[in-house]
Amino acid sequence: MTAMPISADARRNDQGAGREDVQQGKVKTPREIVDMIKPKMRGMQYLTFEYFPSTLVYRLKFLDGERVRFVDVDARTGRIIEVK
């Protein structure tokens, strides 16, 4: 199985879904999540995030030296699910 690139339309839909989920109070804002998680990722530089509306997960990206680390976070609670 090969990975399919995400189209610009799909990304736009995820952003719209994220905005809607925040407005409806289903999830925390990206800023709230980043502010909660950044202090826990000592020595790493925060890069950006993605939102996955189907699972209500934010994936934060950090630079750890030369390696990119992905931190999956429950968008409702801010709990770290997994660090990759």
mmCIF file of C-alpha atoms in Angstrom:
data_model
loop_
_atom_site.group_PDB
_atom_site.id
_atom_site.type_symbol
_atom_site.label_atom_id
_atom_site.label_comp_id
_atom_site.label_asym_id
_atom_site.label_seq_id
_atom_site.Cartn_x
_atom_site.Cartn_y
_atom_site.Cartn_z
ATOM 1 C CA MET A 1 0.000 0.000 0.000
ATOM 2 C CA THR A 2 1.375 3.420 -0.906
ATOM 3 C CA ALA A 3 0.599 6.662 0.835
ATOM 4 C CA MET A 4 -1.542 9.090 -1.092
ATOM 5 C CA PRO A 5 -0.724 12.782 -0.820
ATOM 6 C CA ILE A 6 -3.347 14.869 0.908
ATOM 7 C CA SER A 7 -5.008 17.255 -1.485
ATOM 8 C CA ALA A 8 -5.313 20.964 -0.754
ATOM 9 C CA ASP A 9 -9.095 20.489 -0.558
ATOM 10 C CA ALA A 10 -8.729 17.802 2.121
ATOM 11 C CA ARG A 11 -6.420 20.070 4.146
ATOM 12 C CA ARG A 12 -8.855 22.948 3.843
ATOM 13 C CA ASN A 13 -11.666 20.671 5.023
ATOM 14 C CA ASP A 14 -9.587 19.580 8.045
ATOM 15 C CA GLN A 15 -8.943 23.225 8.909
ATOM 16 C CA GLY A 16 -12.641 24.021 8.591
ATOM 17 C CA ALA A 17 -13.547 21.013 10.710
ATOM 18 C CA GLY A 18 -10.981 22.074 13.306
ATOM 19 C CA ARG A 19 -12.382 25.579 13.482
ATOM 20 C CA GLU A 20 -15.898 24.188 13.807
ATOM 21 C CA ASP A 21 -14.876 21.696 16.516
ATOM 22 C CA VAL A 22 -13.254 24.517 18.526
ATOM 23 C CA GLN A 23 -16.292 26.784 18.124
ATOM 24 C CA GLN A 24 -18.595 23.980 19.290
ATOM 25 C CA GLY A 25 -16.406 23.356 22.331
ATOM 26 C CA LYS A 26 -15.499 19.808 21.282
ATOM 27 C CA VAL A 27 -11.743 20.472 21.376
ATOM 28 C CA LYS A 28 -9.206 22.901 22.766
ATOM 29 C CA THR A 29 -7.721 25.544 20.497
ATOM 30 C CA PRO A 30 -4.374 24.833 18.843
ATOM 31 C CA ARG A 31 -2.820 27.601 20.982
ATOM 32 C CA GLU A 32 -4.076 25.964 24.198
ATOM 33 C CA ILE A 33 -2.641 22.607 23.123
ATOM 34 C CA VAL A 34 0.716 24.059 22.074
ATOM 35 C CA ASP A 35 0.978 26.024 25.325
ATOM 36 C CA MET A 36 0.313 22.829 27.302
ATOM 37 C CA ILE A 37 2.757 20.623 25.399
ATOM 38 C CA LYS A 38 5.739 22.887 24.607
ATOM 39 C CA PRO A 39 7.045 22.972 28.202
ATOM 40 C CA LYS A 40 7.092 19.167 28.253
ATOM 41 C CA MET A 41 9.285 18.985 25.137
ATOM 42 C CA ARG A 42 12.395 20.466 26.732
ATOM 43 C CA GLY A 43 15.206 21.317 24.358
ATOM 44 C CA MET A 44 13.020 20.858 21.289
ATOM 45 C CA GLN A 45 11.920 23.562 18.884
ATOM 46 C CA TYR A 46 8.202 23.692 18.090
ATOM 47 C CA LEU A 47 7.513 23.731 14.341
ATOM 48 C CA THR A 48 3.796 23.361 13.543
ATOM 49 C CA PHE A 49 0.717 21.194 14.017
ATOM 50 C CA GLU A 50 -1.875 19.241 12.088
ATOM 51 C CA TYR A 51 -5.430 18.462 13.154
ATOM 52 C CA PHE A 52 -7.192 15.165 12.447
ATOM 53 C CA PRO A 53 -10.938 15.730 12.886
ATOM 54 C CA SER A 54 -11.886 12.066 12.499
ATOM 55 C CA THR A 55 -9.917 11.161 15.645
ATOM 56 C CA LEU A 56 -9.908 14.567 17.434
ATOM 57 C CA VAL A 57 -6.114 14.518 17.555
ATOM 58 C CA TYR A 58 -3.566 17.277 17.110
ATOM 59 C CA ARG A 59 -0.155 16.185 15.840
ATOM 60 C CA LEU A 60 2.492 18.647 16.955
ATOM 61 C CA LYS A 61 5.850 18.666 15.202
ATOM 62 C CA PHE A 62 9.070 19.441 17.041
ATOM 63 C CA LEU A 63 12.698 19.574 15.973
ATOM 64 C CA ASP A 64 14.936 17.563 18.298
ATOM 65 C CA GLY A 65 18.439 18.327 17.086
ATOM 66 C CA GLU A 66 18.262 17.157 13.476
ATOM 67 C CA ARG A 67 15.309 14.825 13.998
ATOM 68 C CA VAL A 68 11.634 15.718 13.603
ATOM 69 C CA ARG A 69 9.493 14.361 16.447
ATOM 70 C CA PHE A 70 5.722 13.982 16.229
ATOM 71 C CA VAL A 71 3.599 14.348 19.355
ATOM 72 C CA ASP A 72 0.002 13.139 19.065
ATOM 73 C CA VAL A 73 -2.276 14.902 21.538
ATOM 74 C CA ASP A 74 -5.920 14.331 22.458
ATOM 75 C CA ALA A 75 -7.558 17.548 21.222
ATOM 76 C CA ARG A 76 -10.236 17.372 23.934
ATOM 77 C CA THR A 77 -8.003 17.023 26.967
ATOM 78 C CA GLY A 78 -4.455 17.947 25.914
ATOM 79 C CA ARG A 79 -3.204 14.519 27.016
ATOM 80 C CA ILE A 80 -0.193 13.217 25.082
ATOM 81 C CA ILE A 81 -1.161 10.024 23.297
ATOM 82 C CA GLU A 82 2.125 9.147 21.607
ATOM 83 C CA VAL A 83 5.553 10.572 20.815
ATOM 84 C CA LYS A 84 7.153 9.338 17.596
#
